[in-house]
Amino acid sequence: MTTGKPRVLATRHFPPDVEARLAGSFDAILNPEDRLYDGASLAKATIDCAGIMCAAGDPLGADTIASLPQSVRMIATFSVGYEHVDVAAAAKRGIVVSNTPDVLTDATADIAMLCLLGAARRTHEGAQMLRTHHWVGWTPTQLMGVHVTGKRLGILGMGRIGQALADRARAFRMQIHYSNRSRLPAELEKGAVFHADPDAMLPYCDFLSINAPMTPSTHKWVNAERIGKLPKGAIVVNTARGGVVDDEALIAALKSGRLAAAGLDVFDGEPKIHPGYYDLANTFLLPHMGSATIETRNAMGFKALDNLEAFLLRNQTPPDLVKAS
Ligand code: 8YV
């Protein structure tokens, strides 16, 4: 039965309130079992679709985009990161792309601070000791971690999430250093030290937090050479994209003690993470939970829908249009 509304395919099972609105506004094809599409099955499933609501990890590279039916006019990703969508290939096909900035800033910055604290204070080891019945009781030397207050935090990528992390870290009296494509105005910089050359920031990082998107220039940016420029015993935090870190180099530095610890929420090739991480006690690892609050996931979905509705129902430019760089 045709509803007369544009057809939109949801590649994933989204929160109930988001799917309810999607189904109200559009002729929605939902994915209640949350099965993963590959490029070929996605192209087949989008026959007669005007829009696709997708998420990070979906296969929307140039090959898939080239094989999408002509009916597809818009891809709205339920994420701020859009490295999974070949925006240039979409533009070539006349397909517009939108993302969901702003609404996940606080939730992701919270998780970055959690990763920082979790790694510094050996919380994985402590929690595991307790839950495996190996806690013999308090001792004066048990699980001594690294102090956070007053230390230097270097932030690679001072966009919305980097700035929100800096705000949180200031409450811990951390000294903020950052590197970004451009220097922030003083009211946003709030006294943080800007490093035009990100490599030059590394010697100042007792903690290094990755808050930069995954691009060809950030791919495996945290490598052995750069880890060597960090102070000995530094801590690396990543809540952006796993591909920004060279896993082999990070794991070697965590094993040798060159780095004290790492707090990671994202991984290259997730969910099949580098097996070397599983047995490393000095890691605090989370399964890509940066935006995982009910409020945030709803807000992301509603933002994706604001964009789809603007373009497909009202013929307007989507408010969060992503342009090919
Ligand atoms: C999302 C994220 O939950 O928005 C992003 O870029 O990394 C996550 O917090 C996920 O990517 C959903 O698509």
Short mmCIF file of C-alpha atoms and ligand atoms in Angstrom, two decimals:
data_model
loop_
_atom_site.label_atom_id
_atom_site.label_comp_id
_atom_site.label_asym_id
_atom_site.label_seq_id
_atom_site.Cartn_x
_atom_site.Cartn_y
_atom_site.Cartn_z
CA MET A 1 0.00 0.00 0.00
CA THR A 2 1.41 3.39 -0.89
CA THR A 3 0.95 6.23 1.61
CA GLY A 4 1.84 9.07 -0.74
CA LYS A 5 4.62 9.99 1.66
CA PRO A 6 8.26 9.75 0.58
CA ARG A 7 9.77 6.37 1.45
CA VAL A 8 12.69 6.37 3.88
CA LEU A 9 14.77 3.37 4.86
CA ALA A 10 16.17 3.18 8.40
CA THR A 11 19.37 1.12 8.22
CA ARG A 12 19.33 0.41 11.97
CA HIS A 13 16.82 -0.09 14.78
CA PHE A 14 16.59 3.43 16.21
CA PRO A 15 15.04 4.48 19.58
CA PRO A 16 11.24 3.98 19.73
CA ASP A 17 10.32 7.68 19.80
CA VAL A 18 12.55 8.31 16.78
CA GLU A 19 11.03 5.43 14.82
CA ALA A 20 7.51 6.60 15.76
CA ARG A 21 8.18 10.03 14.28
CA LEU A 22 9.91 8.51 11.24
CA ALA A 23 6.87 6.33 10.61
CA GLY A 24 4.54 9.32 11.05
CA SER A 25 6.35 11.58 8.63
CA PHE A 26 7.38 9.05 6.02
CA ASP A 27 6.58 5.71 4.44
CA ALA A 28 9.19 4.12 6.69
CA ILE A 29 11.03 0.87 6.19
CA LEU A 30 12.26 -0.01 9.67
CA ASN A 31 14.78 -2.60 10.78
CA PRO A 32 13.37 -4.01 14.05
CA GLU A 33 15.90 -6.86 14.10
CA ASP A 34 18.75 -4.42 13.58
CA ARG A 35 20.36 -6.60 10.94
CA LEU A 36 23.39 -5.08 9.29
CA TYR A 37 23.21 -4.12 5.63
CA ASP A 38 26.08 -4.59 3.24
CA GLY A 39 26.38 -2.39 0.15
CA ALA A 40 24.47 -4.76 -2.13
CA SER A 41 21.58 -5.41 0.26
CA LEU A 42 21.32 -1.70 1.01
CA ALA A 43 21.01 -0.84 -2.67
CA LYS A 44 18.29 -3.49 -3.02
CA ALA A 45 16.41 -2.38 0.10
CA THR A 46 16.29 1.25 -1.00
CA ILE A 47 14.32 0.65 -4.18
CA ASP A 48 11.76 3.49 -4.40
CA CYS A 49 13.26 5.20 -1.36
CA ALA A 50 13.78 8.95 -1.34
CA GLY A 51 15.83 8.93 1.83
CA ILE A 52 18.12 6.79 3.95
CA MET A 53 18.54 7.26 7.68
CA CYS A 54 21.85 5.58 8.47
CA ALA A 55 24.41 5.37 11.25
CA ALA A 56 28.15 5.19 11.73
CA GLY A 57 29.62 1.99 10.33
CA ASP A 58 27.08 1.67 7.53
CA PRO A 59 28.63 0.90 4.14
CA LEU A 60 27.95 4.13 2.26
CA GLY A 61 31.20 4.35 0.34
CA ALA A 62 31.47 5.38 -3.31
CA ASP A 63 30.57 1.89 -4.65
CA THR A 64 27.35 1.63 -2.65
CA ILE A 65 26.36 5.18 -3.48
CA ALA A 66 26.90 4.50 -7.18
CA SER A 67 24.61 1.47 -6.93
CA LEU A 68 21.74 3.22 -5.09
CA PRO A 69 18.49 3.59 -7.02
CA GLN A 70 17.91 6.95 -8.75
CA SER A 71 15.01 7.61 -6.35
CA VAL A 72 17.43 8.22 -3.43
CA ARG A 73 17.84 11.95 -2.86
CA MET A 74 19.08 12.17 0.70
CA ILE A 75 21.23 10.36 3.24
CA ALA A 76 20.75 11.52 6.85
CA THR A 77 23.24 10.00 9.22
CA PHE A 78 22.34 9.49 12.87
CA SER A 79 25.82 10.64 13.93
CA VAL A 80 28.04 13.67 13.96
CA GLY A 81 30.88 11.75 12.27
CA TYR A 82 30.28 11.00 8.61
CA GLU A 83 33.42 9.20 7.47
CA HIS A 84 31.23 6.21 6.54
CA VAL A 85 29.47 8.29 3.83
CA ASP A 86 31.39 9.25 0.71
CA VAL A 87 30.04 12.79 0.58
CA ALA A 88 31.78 13.62 -2.71
CA ALA A 89 30.31 10.51 -4.38
CA ALA A 90 26.89 11.46 -3.01
CA ALA A 91 27.24 15.02 -4.35
CA LYS A 92 28.13 13.63 -7.77
CA ARG A 93 24.88 11.66 -7.74
CA GLY A 94 22.92 14.71 -6.54
CA ILE A 95 22.28 13.10 -3.15
CA VAL A 96 22.37 15.47 -0.17
CA VAL A 97 23.90 14.38 3.14
CA SER A 98 23.16 15.61 6.67
CA ASN A 99 24.57 14.77 10.12
CA THR A 100 23.65 15.49 13.77
CA PRO A 101 26.08 18.01 15.31
CA ASP A 102 25.68 19.67 18.75
CA VAL A 103 23.20 17.28 20.36
CA LEU A 104 25.80 14.67 21.38
CA THR A 105 28.48 17.09 22.56
CA ASP A 106 27.85 16.82 26.30
CA ALA A 107 27.25 13.08 26.41
CA THR A 108 30.45 12.40 24.45
CA ALA A 109 32.51 14.84 26.52
CA ASP A 110 31.23 13.08 29.67
CA ILE A 111 32.49 9.76 28.31
CA ALA A 112 35.84 11.35 27.40
CA MET A 113 36.22 12.56 31.00
CA LEU A 114 35.17 9.11 32.22
CA CYS A 115 37.82 7.48 29.99
CA LEU A 116 40.43 9.94 31.28
CA LEU A 117 39.57 9.26 34.92
CA GLY A 118 39.01 5.55 34.35
CA ALA A 119 42.43 5.13 32.78
CA ALA A 120 44.26 7.35 35.28
CA ARG A 121 42.75 5.69 38.36
CA ARG A 122 43.09 2.05 37.27
CA THR A 123 39.36 1.52 37.53
CA HIS A 124 39.31 -1.50 35.23
CA GLU A 125 41.77 -3.35 37.48
CA GLY A 126 39.91 -2.30 40.62
CA ALA A 127 36.49 -3.31 39.34
CA GLN A 128 37.83 -6.62 38.04
CA MET A 129 39.61 -7.38 41.32
CA LEU A 130 36.39 -6.85 43.21
CA ARG A 131 34.06 -8.72 40.86
CA THR A 132 36.38 -11.74 40.58
CA HIS A 133 36.54 -12.04 44.39
CA HIS A 134 40.26 -11.20 44.44
CA TRP A 135 40.03 -8.18 46.73
CA VAL A 136 41.89 -9.04 49.91
CA GLY A 137 41.08 -5.70 51.49
CA TRP A 138 42.55 -2.22 51.50
CA THR A 139 46.32 -1.93 51.44
CA PRO A 140 48.47 1.24 51.47
CA THR A 141 49.94 0.48 48.04
CA GLN A 142 46.94 -1.02 46.27
CA LEU A 143 46.03 0.18 42.77
CA MET A 144 47.88 3.45 42.94
CA GLY A 145 47.06 5.37 39.79
CA VAL A 146 48.01 8.69 38.27
CA HIS A 147 46.79 11.96 39.80
CA VAL A 148 44.54 14.01 37.49
CA THR A 149 44.11 17.36 39.26
CA GLY A 150 46.51 20.02 38.04
CA LYS A 151 47.92 17.92 35.18
CA ARG A 152 48.22 19.05 31.56
CA LEU A 153 45.60 17.86 29.07
CA GLY A 154 46.30 18.17 25.35
CA ILE A 155 43.23 18.05 23.12
CA LEU A 156 43.62 17.19 19.45
CA GLY A 157 40.57 18.71 17.75
CA MET A 158 39.01 21.62 19.65
CA GLY A 159 35.54 21.49 18.10
CA ARG A 160 32.37 21.26 20.15
CA ILE A 161 33.29 18.03 21.94
CA GLY A 162 36.91 19.09 22.53
CA GLN A 163 35.70 22.36 24.08
CA ALA A 164 33.14 20.56 26.26
CA LEU A 165 35.86 18.20 27.48
CA ALA A 166 38.09 21.20 28.26
CA ASP A 167 35.26 22.70 30.36
CA ARG A 168 34.98 19.49 32.34
CA ALA A 169 38.76 19.18 32.76
CA ARG A 170 38.97 22.78 34.06
CA ALA A 171 36.80 21.66 36.98
CA PHE A 172 39.66 19.25 37.77
CA ARG A 173 42.04 22.22 37.55
CA MET A 174 43.75 20.67 34.53
CA GLN A 175 45.81 22.96 32.31
CA ILE A 176 44.44 22.82 28.78
CA HIS A 177 46.57 22.67 25.65
CA TYR A 178 44.98 22.18 22.25
CA SER A 179 45.65 21.89 18.59
CA ASN A 180 43.05 22.66 15.99
CA ARG A 181 42.92 23.71 12.35
CA SER A 182 42.37 27.27 13.51
CA ARG A 183 42.88 29.06 16.80
CA LEU A 184 39.72 29.69 18.84
CA PRO A 185 38.65 33.21 19.83
CA ALA A 186 39.64 34.13 23.38
CA GLU A 187 36.12 33.63 24.80
CA LEU A 188 36.13 30.01 23.62
CA GLU A 189 39.83 29.39 24.28
CA LYS A 190 39.37 30.36 27.96
CA GLY A 191 43.11 30.47 28.60
CA ALA A 192 43.95 27.18 26.87
CA VAL A 193 47.34 27.10 25.14
CA PHE A 194 47.07 26.83 21.35
CA HIS A 195 49.62 24.81 19.36
CA ALA A 196 49.43 25.45 15.62
CA ASP A 197 51.56 22.34 15.09
CA PRO A 198 49.91 19.37 16.81
CA ASP A 199 53.25 17.56 17.10
CA ALA A 200 54.61 20.50 19.09
CA MET A 201 51.81 20.03 21.65
CA LEU A 202 52.77 16.44 22.47
CA PRO A 203 55.60 17.13 24.98
CA TYR A 204 53.05 19.09 27.07
CA CYS A 205 50.49 16.29 27.28
CA ASP A 206 50.35 14.39 30.56
CA PHE A 207 47.03 13.36 29.03
CA LEU A 208 46.28 13.40 25.30
CA SER A 209 42.64 13.30 24.21
CA ILE A 210 41.67 12.65 20.60
CA ASN A 211 38.61 14.68 19.62
CA ALA A 212 39.33 15.10 15.92
CA PRO A 213 37.34 13.49 13.13
CA MET A 214 38.67 10.61 11.09
CA THR A 215 40.14 12.03 7.86
CA PRO A 216 43.05 11.00 5.62
CA SER A 217 45.27 13.38 7.62
CA THR A 218 44.28 11.99 11.05
CA HIS A 219 44.42 8.31 10.02
CA LYS A 220 46.78 6.53 12.48
CA TRP A 221 47.90 9.95 13.72
CA VAL A 222 48.77 8.53 17.15
CA ASN A 223 51.73 6.45 15.98
CA ALA A 224 54.99 5.26 17.56
CA GLU A 225 56.86 8.42 16.63
CA ARG A 226 54.25 10.71 18.18
CA ILE A 227 53.86 8.51 21.28
CA GLY A 228 57.63 8.98 21.67
CA LYS A 229 57.08 12.74 21.92
CA LEU A 230 54.66 12.42 24.86
CA PRO A 231 56.05 12.61 28.39
CA LYS A 232 56.89 9.14 29.75
CA GLY A 233 53.90 7.78 31.62
CA ALA A 234 51.37 9.86 29.66
CA ILE A 235 47.79 8.68 29.21
CA VAL A 236 45.96 8.55 25.87
CA VAL A 237 42.18 8.96 25.59
CA ASN A 238 40.18 8.41 22.40
CA THR A 239 36.45 9.02 22.06
CA ALA A 240 36.54 10.17 18.41
CA ARG A 241 37.33 7.40 15.92
CA GLY A 242 39.50 4.32 16.38
CA GLY A 243 41.26 4.84 13.07
CA VAL A 244 43.05 7.90 14.46
CA VAL A 245 45.19 5.53 16.55
CA ASP A 246 47.79 3.04 15.32
CA ASP A 247 46.77 0.15 17.57
CA GLU A 248 50.07 -1.74 17.28
CA ALA A 249 52.01 1.34 18.42
CA LEU A 250 49.62 2.13 21.28
CA ILE A 251 49.57 -1.44 22.54
CA ALA A 252 53.40 -1.66 22.42
CA ALA A 253 53.69 1.59 24.42
CA LEU A 254 51.14 0.39 27.00
CA LYS A 255 53.00 -2.92 27.37
CA SER A 256 56.43 -1.34 27.73
CA GLY A 257 55.28 1.27 30.25
CA ARG A 258 56.14 4.13 27.89
CA LEU A 259 52.49 5.11 28.41
CA ALA A 260 50.84 4.58 31.79
CA ALA A 261 47.36 3.85 30.49
CA ALA A 262 44.74 4.46 27.82
CA GLY A 263 41.01 5.15 27.97
CA LEU A 264 39.29 4.17 24.74
CA ASP A 265 35.66 4.32 23.64
CA VAL A 266 36.30 3.79 19.93
CA PHE A 267 38.37 1.27 17.99
CA ASP A 268 39.62 0.67 14.50
CA GLY A 269 37.49 -2.03 12.88
CA GLU A 270 34.99 -2.09 15.79
CA PRO A 271 33.46 -4.31 17.02
CA LYS A 272 36.41 -6.56 16.05
CA ILE A 273 38.95 -4.64 18.08
CA HIS A 274 42.68 -5.38 18.07
CA PRO A 275 42.99 -8.53 20.27
CA GLY A 276 46.00 -7.01 22.03
CA TYR A 277 43.69 -4.73 24.02
CA TYR A 278 41.75 -7.48 25.77
CA ASP A 279 44.53 -8.53 28.15
CA LEU A 280 46.01 -5.10 28.83
CA ALA A 281 45.27 -4.25 32.45
CA ASN A 282 46.20 -0.59 31.98
CA THR A 283 43.33 0.14 29.62
CA PHE A 284 39.85 1.41 30.39
CA LEU A 285 37.77 0.23 27.44
CA LEU A 286 34.18 1.02 26.51
CA PRO A 287 32.11 -0.18 23.52
CA HIS A 288 31.54 3.14 21.67
CA MET A 289 29.16 4.62 24.24
CA GLY A 290 29.91 8.33 23.74
CA SER A 291 26.38 9.31 22.80
CA ALA A 292 24.55 6.50 24.59
CA THR A 293 22.00 8.31 26.74
CA ILE A 294 18.26 8.14 26.04
CA GLU A 295 18.09 11.92 25.78
CA THR A 296 21.02 12.15 23.38
CA ARG A 297 20.01 9.27 21.12
CA ASN A 298 16.49 10.74 20.86
CA ALA A 299 17.93 14.17 20.09
CA MET A 300 20.18 12.66 17.41
CA GLY A 301 17.23 10.88 15.83
CA PHE A 302 15.04 13.98 15.93
CA LYS A 303 17.83 16.00 14.37
CA ALA A 304 18.24 13.47 11.57
CA LEU A 305 14.46 13.70 11.06
CA ASP A 306 14.48 17.51 11.11
CA ASN A 307 16.87 17.27 8.18
CA LEU A 308 14.94 14.59 6.30
CA GLU A 309 11.64 16.44 6.76
CA ALA A 310 13.10 19.78 5.69
CA PHE A 311 14.45 18.35 2.46
CA LEU A 312 12.01 15.61 1.51
CA LEU A 313 8.75 17.14 2.78
CA ARG A 314 9.35 20.89 2.46
CA ASN A 315 11.97 21.07 -0.26
CA GLN A 316 14.23 23.13 2.00
CA THR A 317 17.98 22.89 2.51
CA PRO A 318 18.61 20.52 5.42
CA PRO A 319 19.80 22.54 8.44
CA ASP A 320 22.77 20.21 9.00
CA LEU A 321 23.85 19.82 5.42
CA VAL A 322 27.29 18.17 5.07
CA LYS A 323 29.33 19.59 2.21
CA ALA A 324 31.93 17.64 0.28
CA SER A 325 35.37 18.95 1.27
C1 8YV B 1 27.11 7.61 17.54
C2 8YV B 1 29.31 8.86 17.09
O1 8YV B 1 26.44 6.99 18.53
O2 8YV B 1 27.83 10.49 16.25
C3 8YV B 1 28.90 9.95 16.15
O3 8YV B 1 29.72 10.29 15.27
O4 8YV B 1 30.43 8.50 17.11
C4 8YV B 1 28.44 8.10 18.03
O5 8YV B 1 28.39 8.73 19.25
C5 8YV B 1 27.21 6.66 16.43
O6 8YV B 1 28.18 7.00 15.54
C6 8YV B 1 25.85 6.47 15.79
O7 8YV B 1 25.84 6.48 14.41
#
